[in-house]
Short mmCIF file of C-alpha atoms in Angstrom, two decimals:
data_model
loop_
_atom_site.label_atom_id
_atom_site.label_comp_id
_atom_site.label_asym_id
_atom_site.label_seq_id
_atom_site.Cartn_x
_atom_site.Cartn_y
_atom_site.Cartn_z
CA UNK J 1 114.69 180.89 90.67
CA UNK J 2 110.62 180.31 91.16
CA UNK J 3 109.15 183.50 90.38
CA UNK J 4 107.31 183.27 93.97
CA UNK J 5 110.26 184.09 95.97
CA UNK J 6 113.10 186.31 96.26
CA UNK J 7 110.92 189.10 94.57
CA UNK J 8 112.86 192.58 96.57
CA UNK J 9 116.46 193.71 95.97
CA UNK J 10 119.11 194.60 98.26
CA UNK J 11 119.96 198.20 96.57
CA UNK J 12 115.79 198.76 96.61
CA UNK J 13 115.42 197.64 99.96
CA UNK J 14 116.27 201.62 101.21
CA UNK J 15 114.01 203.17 98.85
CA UNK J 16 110.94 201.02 100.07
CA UNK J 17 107.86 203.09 101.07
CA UNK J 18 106.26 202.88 104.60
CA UNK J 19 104.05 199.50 104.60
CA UNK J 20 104.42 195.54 104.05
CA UNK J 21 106.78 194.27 100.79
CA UNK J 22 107.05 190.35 100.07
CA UNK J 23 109.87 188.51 99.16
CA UNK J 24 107.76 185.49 98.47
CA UNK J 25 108.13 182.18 100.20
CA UNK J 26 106.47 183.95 103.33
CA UNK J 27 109.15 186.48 104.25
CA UNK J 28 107.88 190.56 104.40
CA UNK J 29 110.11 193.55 104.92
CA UNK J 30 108.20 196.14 107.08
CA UNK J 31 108.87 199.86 107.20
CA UNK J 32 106.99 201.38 109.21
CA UNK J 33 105.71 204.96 109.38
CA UNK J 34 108.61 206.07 111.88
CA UNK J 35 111.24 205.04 109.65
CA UNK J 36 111.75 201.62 111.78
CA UNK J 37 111.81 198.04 109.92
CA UNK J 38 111.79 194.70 110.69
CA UNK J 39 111.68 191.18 108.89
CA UNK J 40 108.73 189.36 109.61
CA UNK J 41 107.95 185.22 108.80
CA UNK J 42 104.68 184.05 108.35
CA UNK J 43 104.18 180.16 108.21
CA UNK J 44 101.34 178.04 108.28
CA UNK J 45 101.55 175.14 110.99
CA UNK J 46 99.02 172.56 111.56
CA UNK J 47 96.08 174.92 110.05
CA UNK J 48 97.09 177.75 111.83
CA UNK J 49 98.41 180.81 110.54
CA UNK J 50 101.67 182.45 112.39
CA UNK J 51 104.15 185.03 112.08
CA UNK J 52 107.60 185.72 113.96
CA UNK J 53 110.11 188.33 113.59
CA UNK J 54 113.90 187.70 112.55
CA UNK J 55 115.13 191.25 113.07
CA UNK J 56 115.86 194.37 112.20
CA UNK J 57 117.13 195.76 108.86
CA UNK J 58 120.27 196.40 108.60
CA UNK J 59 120.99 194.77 111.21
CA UNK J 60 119.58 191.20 109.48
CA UNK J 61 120.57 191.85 105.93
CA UNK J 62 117.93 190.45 102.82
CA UNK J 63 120.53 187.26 102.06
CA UNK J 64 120.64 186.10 106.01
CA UNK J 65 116.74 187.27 106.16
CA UNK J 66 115.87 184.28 103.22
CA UNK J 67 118.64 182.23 104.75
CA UNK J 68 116.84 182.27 107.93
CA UNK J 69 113.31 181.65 106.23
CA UNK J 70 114.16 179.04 104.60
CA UNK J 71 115.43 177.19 107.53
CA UNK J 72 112.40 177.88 109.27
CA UNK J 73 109.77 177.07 106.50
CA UNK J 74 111.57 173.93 105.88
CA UNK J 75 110.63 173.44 109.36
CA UNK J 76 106.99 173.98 108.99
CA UNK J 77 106.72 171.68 106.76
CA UNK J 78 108.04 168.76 108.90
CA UNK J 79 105.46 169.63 111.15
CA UNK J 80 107.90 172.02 113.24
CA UNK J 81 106.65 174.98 114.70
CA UNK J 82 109.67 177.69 114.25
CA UNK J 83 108.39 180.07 116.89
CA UNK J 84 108.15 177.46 119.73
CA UNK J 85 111.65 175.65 118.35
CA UNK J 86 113.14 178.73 119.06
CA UNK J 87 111.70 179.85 122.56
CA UNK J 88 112.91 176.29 123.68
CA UNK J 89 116.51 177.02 121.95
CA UNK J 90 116.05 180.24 124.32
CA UNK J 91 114.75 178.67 127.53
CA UNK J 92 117.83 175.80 126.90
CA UNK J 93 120.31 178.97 126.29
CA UNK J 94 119.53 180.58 129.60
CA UNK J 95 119.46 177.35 131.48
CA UNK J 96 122.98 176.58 130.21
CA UNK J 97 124.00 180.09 130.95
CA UNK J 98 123.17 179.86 135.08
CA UNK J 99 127.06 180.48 136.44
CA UNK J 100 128.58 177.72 139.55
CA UNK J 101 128.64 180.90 142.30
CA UNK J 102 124.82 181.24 141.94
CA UNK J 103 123.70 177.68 141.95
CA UNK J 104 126.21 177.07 144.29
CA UNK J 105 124.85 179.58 146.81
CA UNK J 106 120.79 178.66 146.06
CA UNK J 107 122.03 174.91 146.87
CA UNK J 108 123.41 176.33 150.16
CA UNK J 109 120.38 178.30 150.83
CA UNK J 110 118.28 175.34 150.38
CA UNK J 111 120.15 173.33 152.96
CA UNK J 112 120.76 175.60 155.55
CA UNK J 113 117.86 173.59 157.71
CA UNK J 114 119.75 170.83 157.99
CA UNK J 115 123.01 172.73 159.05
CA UNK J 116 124.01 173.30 162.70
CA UNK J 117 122.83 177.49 163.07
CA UNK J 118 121.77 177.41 159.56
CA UNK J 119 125.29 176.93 158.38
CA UNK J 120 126.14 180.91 159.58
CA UNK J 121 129.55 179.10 161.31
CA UNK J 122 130.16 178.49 157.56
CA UNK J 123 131.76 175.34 157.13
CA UNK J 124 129.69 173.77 154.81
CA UNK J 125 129.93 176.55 152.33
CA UNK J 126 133.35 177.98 153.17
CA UNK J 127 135.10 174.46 150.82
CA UNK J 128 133.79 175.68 147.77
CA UNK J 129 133.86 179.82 148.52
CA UNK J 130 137.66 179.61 149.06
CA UNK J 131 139.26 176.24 146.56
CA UNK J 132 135.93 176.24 143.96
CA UNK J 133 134.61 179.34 143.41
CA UNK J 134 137.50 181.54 142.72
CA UNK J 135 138.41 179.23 139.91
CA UNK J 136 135.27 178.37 138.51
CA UNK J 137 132.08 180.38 139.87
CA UNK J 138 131.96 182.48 137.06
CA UNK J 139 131.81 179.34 134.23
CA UNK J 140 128.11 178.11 133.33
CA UNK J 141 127.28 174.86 135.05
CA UNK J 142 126.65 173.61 132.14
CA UNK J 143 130.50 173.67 130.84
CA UNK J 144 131.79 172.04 134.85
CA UNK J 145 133.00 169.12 133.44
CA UNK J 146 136.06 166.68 134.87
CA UNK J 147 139.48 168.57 133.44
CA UNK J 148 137.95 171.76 135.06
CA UNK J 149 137.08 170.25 138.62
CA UNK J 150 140.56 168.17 138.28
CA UNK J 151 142.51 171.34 137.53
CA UNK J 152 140.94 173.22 140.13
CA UNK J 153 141.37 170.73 142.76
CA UNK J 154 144.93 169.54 141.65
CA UNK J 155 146.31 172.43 144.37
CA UNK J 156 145.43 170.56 146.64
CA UNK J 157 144.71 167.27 146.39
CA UNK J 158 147.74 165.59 148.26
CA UNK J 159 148.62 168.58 150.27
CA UNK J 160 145.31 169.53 152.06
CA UNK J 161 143.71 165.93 151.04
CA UNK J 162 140.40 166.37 153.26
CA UNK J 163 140.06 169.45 152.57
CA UNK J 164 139.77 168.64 149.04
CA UNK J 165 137.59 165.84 149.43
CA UNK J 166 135.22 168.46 151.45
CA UNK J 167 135.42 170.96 148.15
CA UNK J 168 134.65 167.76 145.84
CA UNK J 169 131.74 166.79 148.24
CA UNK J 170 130.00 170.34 147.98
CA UNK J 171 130.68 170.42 144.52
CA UNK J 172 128.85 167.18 143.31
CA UNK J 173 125.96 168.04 145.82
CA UNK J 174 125.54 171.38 143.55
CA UNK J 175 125.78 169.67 140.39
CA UNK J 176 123.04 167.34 142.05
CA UNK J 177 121.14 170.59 143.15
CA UNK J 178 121.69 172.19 139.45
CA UNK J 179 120.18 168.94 137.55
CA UNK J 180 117.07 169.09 139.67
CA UNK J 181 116.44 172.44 138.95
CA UNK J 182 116.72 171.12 135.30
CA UNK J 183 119.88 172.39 134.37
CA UNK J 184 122.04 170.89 131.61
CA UNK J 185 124.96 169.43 133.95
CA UNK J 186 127.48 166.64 134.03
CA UNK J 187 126.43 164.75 137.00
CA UNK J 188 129.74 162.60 136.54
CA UNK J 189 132.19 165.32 136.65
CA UNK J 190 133.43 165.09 140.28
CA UNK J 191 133.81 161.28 139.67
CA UNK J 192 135.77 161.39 137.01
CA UNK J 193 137.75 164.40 137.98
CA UNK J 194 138.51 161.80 141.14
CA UNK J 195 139.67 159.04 138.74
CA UNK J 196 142.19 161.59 137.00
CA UNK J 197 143.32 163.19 140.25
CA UNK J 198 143.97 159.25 141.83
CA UNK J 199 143.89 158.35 144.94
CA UNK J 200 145.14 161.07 147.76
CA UNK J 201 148.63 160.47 149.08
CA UNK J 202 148.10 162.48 152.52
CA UNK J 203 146.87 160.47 155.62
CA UNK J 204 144.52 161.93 157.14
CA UNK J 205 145.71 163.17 161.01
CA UNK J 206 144.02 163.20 164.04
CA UNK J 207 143.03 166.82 165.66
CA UNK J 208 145.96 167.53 168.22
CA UNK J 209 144.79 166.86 171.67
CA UNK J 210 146.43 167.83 175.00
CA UNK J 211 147.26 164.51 177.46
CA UNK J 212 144.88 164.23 179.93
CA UNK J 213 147.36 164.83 182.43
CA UNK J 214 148.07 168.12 181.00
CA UNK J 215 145.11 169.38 181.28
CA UNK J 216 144.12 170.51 184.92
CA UNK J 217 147.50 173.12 184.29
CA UNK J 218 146.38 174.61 181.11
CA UNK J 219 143.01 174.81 183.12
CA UNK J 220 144.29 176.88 185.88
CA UNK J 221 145.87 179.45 183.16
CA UNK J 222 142.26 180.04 182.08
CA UNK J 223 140.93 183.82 182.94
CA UNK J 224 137.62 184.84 183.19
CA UNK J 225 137.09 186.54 179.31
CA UNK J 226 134.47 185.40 177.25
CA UNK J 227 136.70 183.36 175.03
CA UNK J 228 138.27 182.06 178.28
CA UNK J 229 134.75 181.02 179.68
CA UNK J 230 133.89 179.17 176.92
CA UNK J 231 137.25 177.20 176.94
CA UNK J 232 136.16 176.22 180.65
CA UNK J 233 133.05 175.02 179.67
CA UNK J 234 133.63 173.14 176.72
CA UNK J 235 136.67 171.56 178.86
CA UNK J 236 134.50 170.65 181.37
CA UNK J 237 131.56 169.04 179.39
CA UNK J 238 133.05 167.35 176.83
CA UNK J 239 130.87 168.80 173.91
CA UNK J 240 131.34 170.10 170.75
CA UNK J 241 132.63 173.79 170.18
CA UNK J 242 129.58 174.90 168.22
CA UNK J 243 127.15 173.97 171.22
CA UNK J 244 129.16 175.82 173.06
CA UNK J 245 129.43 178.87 170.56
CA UNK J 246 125.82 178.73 170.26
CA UNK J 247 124.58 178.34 174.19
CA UNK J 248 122.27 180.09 174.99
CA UNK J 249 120.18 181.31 178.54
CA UNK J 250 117.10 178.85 177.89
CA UNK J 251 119.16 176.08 177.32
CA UNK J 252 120.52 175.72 180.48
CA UNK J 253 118.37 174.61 183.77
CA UNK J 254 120.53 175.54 186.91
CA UNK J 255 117.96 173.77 189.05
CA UNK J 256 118.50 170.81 187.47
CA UNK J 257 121.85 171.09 186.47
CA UNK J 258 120.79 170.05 183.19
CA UNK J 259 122.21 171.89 179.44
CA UNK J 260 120.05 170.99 176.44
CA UNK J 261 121.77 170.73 173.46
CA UNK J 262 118.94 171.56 170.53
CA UNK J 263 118.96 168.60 167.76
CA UNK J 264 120.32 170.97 165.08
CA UNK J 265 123.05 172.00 166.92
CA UNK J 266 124.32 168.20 167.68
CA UNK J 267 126.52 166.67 165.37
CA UNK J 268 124.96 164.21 163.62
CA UNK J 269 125.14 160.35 165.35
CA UNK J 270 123.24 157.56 163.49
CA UNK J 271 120.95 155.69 165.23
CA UNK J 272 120.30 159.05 167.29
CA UNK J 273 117.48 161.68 166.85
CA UNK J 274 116.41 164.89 169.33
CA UNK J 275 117.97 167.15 171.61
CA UNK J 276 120.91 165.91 173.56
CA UNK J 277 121.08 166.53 177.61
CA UNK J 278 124.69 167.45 178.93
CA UNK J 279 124.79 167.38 182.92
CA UNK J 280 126.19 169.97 184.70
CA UNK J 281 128.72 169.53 187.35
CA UNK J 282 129.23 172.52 190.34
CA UNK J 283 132.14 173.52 188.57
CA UNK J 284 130.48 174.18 185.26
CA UNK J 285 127.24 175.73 186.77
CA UNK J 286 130.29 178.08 187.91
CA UNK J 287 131.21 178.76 184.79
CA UNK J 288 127.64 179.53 183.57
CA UNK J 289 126.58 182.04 186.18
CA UNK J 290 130.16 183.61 185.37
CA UNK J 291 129.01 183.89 181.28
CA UNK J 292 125.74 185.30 182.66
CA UNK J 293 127.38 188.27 183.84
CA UNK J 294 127.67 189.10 180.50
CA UNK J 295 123.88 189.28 179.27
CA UNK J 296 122.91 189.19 175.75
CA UNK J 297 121.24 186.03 173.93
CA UNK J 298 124.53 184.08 174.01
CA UNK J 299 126.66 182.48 176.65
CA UNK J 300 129.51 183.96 174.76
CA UNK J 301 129.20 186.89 172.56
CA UNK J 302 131.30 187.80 170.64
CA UNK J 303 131.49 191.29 168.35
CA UNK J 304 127.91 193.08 168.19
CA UNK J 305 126.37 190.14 170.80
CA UNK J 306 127.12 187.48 168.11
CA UNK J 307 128.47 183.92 168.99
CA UNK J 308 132.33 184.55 169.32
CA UNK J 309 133.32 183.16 165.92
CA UNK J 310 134.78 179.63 164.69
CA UNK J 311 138.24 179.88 165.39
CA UNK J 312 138.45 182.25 168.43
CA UNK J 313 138.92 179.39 170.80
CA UNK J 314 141.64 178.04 168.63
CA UNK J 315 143.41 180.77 167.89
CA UNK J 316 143.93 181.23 172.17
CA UNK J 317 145.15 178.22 172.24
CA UNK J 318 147.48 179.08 168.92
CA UNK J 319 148.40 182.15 170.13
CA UNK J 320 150.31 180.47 173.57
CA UNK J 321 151.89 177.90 171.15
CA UNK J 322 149.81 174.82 172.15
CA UNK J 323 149.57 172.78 169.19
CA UNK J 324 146.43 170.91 170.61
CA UNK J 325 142.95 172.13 169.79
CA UNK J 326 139.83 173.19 171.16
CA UNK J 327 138.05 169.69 170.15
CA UNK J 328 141.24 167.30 171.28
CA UNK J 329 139.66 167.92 174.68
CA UNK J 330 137.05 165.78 173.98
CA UNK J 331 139.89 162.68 173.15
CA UNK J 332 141.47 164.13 176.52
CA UNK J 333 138.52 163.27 178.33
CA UNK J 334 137.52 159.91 176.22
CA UNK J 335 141.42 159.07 177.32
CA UNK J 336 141.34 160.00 180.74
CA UNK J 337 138.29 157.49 181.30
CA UNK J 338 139.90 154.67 179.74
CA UNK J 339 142.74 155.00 181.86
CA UNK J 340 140.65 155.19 185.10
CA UNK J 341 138.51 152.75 184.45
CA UNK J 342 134.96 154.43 183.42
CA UNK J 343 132.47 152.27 182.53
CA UNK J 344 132.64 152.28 177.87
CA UNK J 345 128.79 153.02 177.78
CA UNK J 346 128.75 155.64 180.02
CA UNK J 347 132.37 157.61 178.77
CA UNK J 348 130.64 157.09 174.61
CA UNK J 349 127.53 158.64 176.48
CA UNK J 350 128.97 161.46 177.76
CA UNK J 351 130.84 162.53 174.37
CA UNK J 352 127.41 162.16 172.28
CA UNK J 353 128.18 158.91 170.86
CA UNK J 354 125.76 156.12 169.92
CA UNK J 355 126.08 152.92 171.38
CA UNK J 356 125.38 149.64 170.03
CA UNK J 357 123.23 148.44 167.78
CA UNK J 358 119.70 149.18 166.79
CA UNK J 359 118.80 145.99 168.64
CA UNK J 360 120.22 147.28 171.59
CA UNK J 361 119.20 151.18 171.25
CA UNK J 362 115.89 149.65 171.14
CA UNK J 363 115.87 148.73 174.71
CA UNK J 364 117.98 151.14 176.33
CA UNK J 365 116.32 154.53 175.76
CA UNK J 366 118.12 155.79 178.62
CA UNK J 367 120.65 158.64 178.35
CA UNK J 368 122.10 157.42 181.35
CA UNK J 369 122.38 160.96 182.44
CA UNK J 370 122.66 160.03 186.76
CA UNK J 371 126.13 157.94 185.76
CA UNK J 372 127.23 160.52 183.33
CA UNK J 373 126.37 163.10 186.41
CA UNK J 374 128.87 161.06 188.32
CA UNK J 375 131.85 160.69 185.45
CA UNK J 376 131.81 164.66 184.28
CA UNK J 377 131.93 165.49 188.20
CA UNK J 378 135.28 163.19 188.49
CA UNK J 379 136.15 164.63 185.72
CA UNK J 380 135.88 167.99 186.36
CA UNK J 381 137.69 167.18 190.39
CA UNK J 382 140.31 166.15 187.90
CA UNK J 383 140.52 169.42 185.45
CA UNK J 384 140.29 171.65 188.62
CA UNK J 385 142.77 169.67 190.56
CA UNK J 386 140.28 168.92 193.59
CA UNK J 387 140.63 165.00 193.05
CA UNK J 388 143.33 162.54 191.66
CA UNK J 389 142.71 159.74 188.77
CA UNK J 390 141.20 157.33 190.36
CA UNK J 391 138.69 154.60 189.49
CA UNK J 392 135.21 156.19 190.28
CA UNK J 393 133.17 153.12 190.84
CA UNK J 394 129.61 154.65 189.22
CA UNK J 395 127.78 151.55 189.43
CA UNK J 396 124.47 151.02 190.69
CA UNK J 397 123.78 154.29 189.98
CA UNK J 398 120.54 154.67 187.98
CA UNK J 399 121.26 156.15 184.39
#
């Protein structure tokens, strides 16, 4: 043993004095004048003289003390600098440490601008908070990897098969959203989880609609409650339920008989940008001075003035037995005008489709919103039961 190091003594360690002792080889035992110690490494790197602490005795006994100095002043001398080795070993640790619930949820904050009512109706988040999270939120990102995402996803992979291709979705986009934050993660994980899962047995089914025939009775049955008056509407307009959750006073010009669906609150159609204008027949400009009885900064509030939630439409319709849903109306209405006859462009209009290409967008800028004035107001003689299913001839009439 070179007479340089290993010069203390693990029984004389505890009768050391107050002040610096070497061990040789660049390793000191401090006591200080409290009664505190520490092990302390000095190392020369590059020219530059530098010291960094390894712990405190007992805690770091004298054999793990040189065991750790040595490691480190082997280091030095391949031109390694021990001190900023280990605050990237640290920075790496904590990186690797960041748990799936809170990148998960700083993912969803950072795309709530591109989510209809910045995502508060909570469908984009609600896939992974209810099949992903409970399983796995609590596991560093770092350790997500393919038997984990299979196992959790397993459940339900042929029994609710969309819904676990909307948990798999959100997943990969917050493995995405971890790596640029320049996390350690497997951006392959979902994709091979898929490969082990194999391909979904369940066919996908269309929402339940009522027959278009059906629907001027179930009409009739509606009251006047909030929940009732938003049925009426979205019935009568063909839109989405979440424009209709989220209508508000300013959106609608009685005057002009003309709703104004705000971009982020359209579903989005390819091809299609903006705000999207929904005519309004005399039947629903009923049904909006009805919902303005109510006041508040919705159409249709629900508890503390808040749009009435997600499901509360559905759940009317659940609650009477009707297996068809709030949205099938819209495949009532896209049915009704193929059986009488409407015009394709115009009936596509009216439900917020796109139509043709970009060739053909590029020309026809209009919204055709005259023709579409004439359709929803057959339509709506037909819901109310003022007019029978015939062909509406709407041509000629300037979109």
């Amino acid at each position: 043993m070179p007479s340089s190091l290993h010069k203390l003594s693990a029984v004389g360690l505890k009768s050391l004095p107050s002040g610096k002792h070497e061990d040789g080889g660049g390793l000191r035992f401090v006591r200080r004048k409290d009664g505190t110690t520490a092990w302390v490494f000095r190392f020369t790197i590059h020219g530059r003289r530098r010291e960094m602490g390894l712990g405190p005795y007992p805690d770091v006994s004298l054999k793990a003390a040189r065991e750790i100095a040595t490691e480190f002043r082997q280091q030095a001398r391949r031109g390694i600098d021990p001190i900023a080795k280990r605050e990237a070993e640290k920075r790496e640790a904590i990186r690797n440490l960041h748990m799936l619930q809170d990148i998960a949820q700083d993912c969803f904050e950072a795309r709530k601008a591109e989510l209809k009512g910045d995502g508060t109706a909570g469908r984009w988040f609600s896939p992974l908070e209810i099949h992903i999270l409970p399983k796995l939120g609590r596991m560093p990102i770092a350790e997500v990897d393919q038997i984990s995402v299979r196992d959790t996803l397993a459940p339900i992979w042929h029994e609710k098969a969309e819904t676990a291709r909307k948990a798999a979705n959100r997943l990969n986009l917050v493995l995405k959203h971890a790596a640029a934050l320049g996390l350690n993660v497997d951006l392959q994980a979902v994709d091979k989880a898929r490969a082990l899962l194999g391909k979904q047995r369940h066919e996908a089914k269309n929402i339940p609609a009522l027959p278009w025939q059906d629907v001027p009775t179930f009409y009739a049955s509606l009251g006047q409650g909030v929940t009732e008056l938003a049925l009426r509407l979205l019935i009568l307009t063909g839109v989405r339920s979440a424009p209709v959750r989220y209508a508000t006073p300013d959106q609608i010009d009685l005057d002009a008989r003309i709703w104004t669906i705000p971009a982020e609150l359209v579903k989005s159609r390819k091809g299609a940008t903006g705000d999207f204008r929904v005519p309004l027949t005399d039947k629903a400009v009923k049904v909006v001075e009805e919902a303005l009885r109510h006041g508040g900064g919705v159409l249709f509030p629900g508890q503390r003035g808040k749009p009435i939630s997600d499901m509360t439409m559905s759940k009317l319709m659940r609650d009477r037995g009707m297996a068809a849903r709030p949205h099938g109306f819209r495949s009532s209405l896209r049915t009704w005008a193929e059986e009488t006859g409407q015009p394709y462009e115009v009936a596509e209009t009216a439900l917020g489709h796109v139509v043709g290409n970009s060739v053909e967008r590029a020309y026809q800028r209009s919204d055709l919103i005259e023709k579409r004035r004439v359709l929803m107001a057959a339509w709506a003689d037909h819901v109310t039961g003022n007019g029978e299913a015939e062909v509406v001839s709407i041509i000629g009439v300037r979109g």
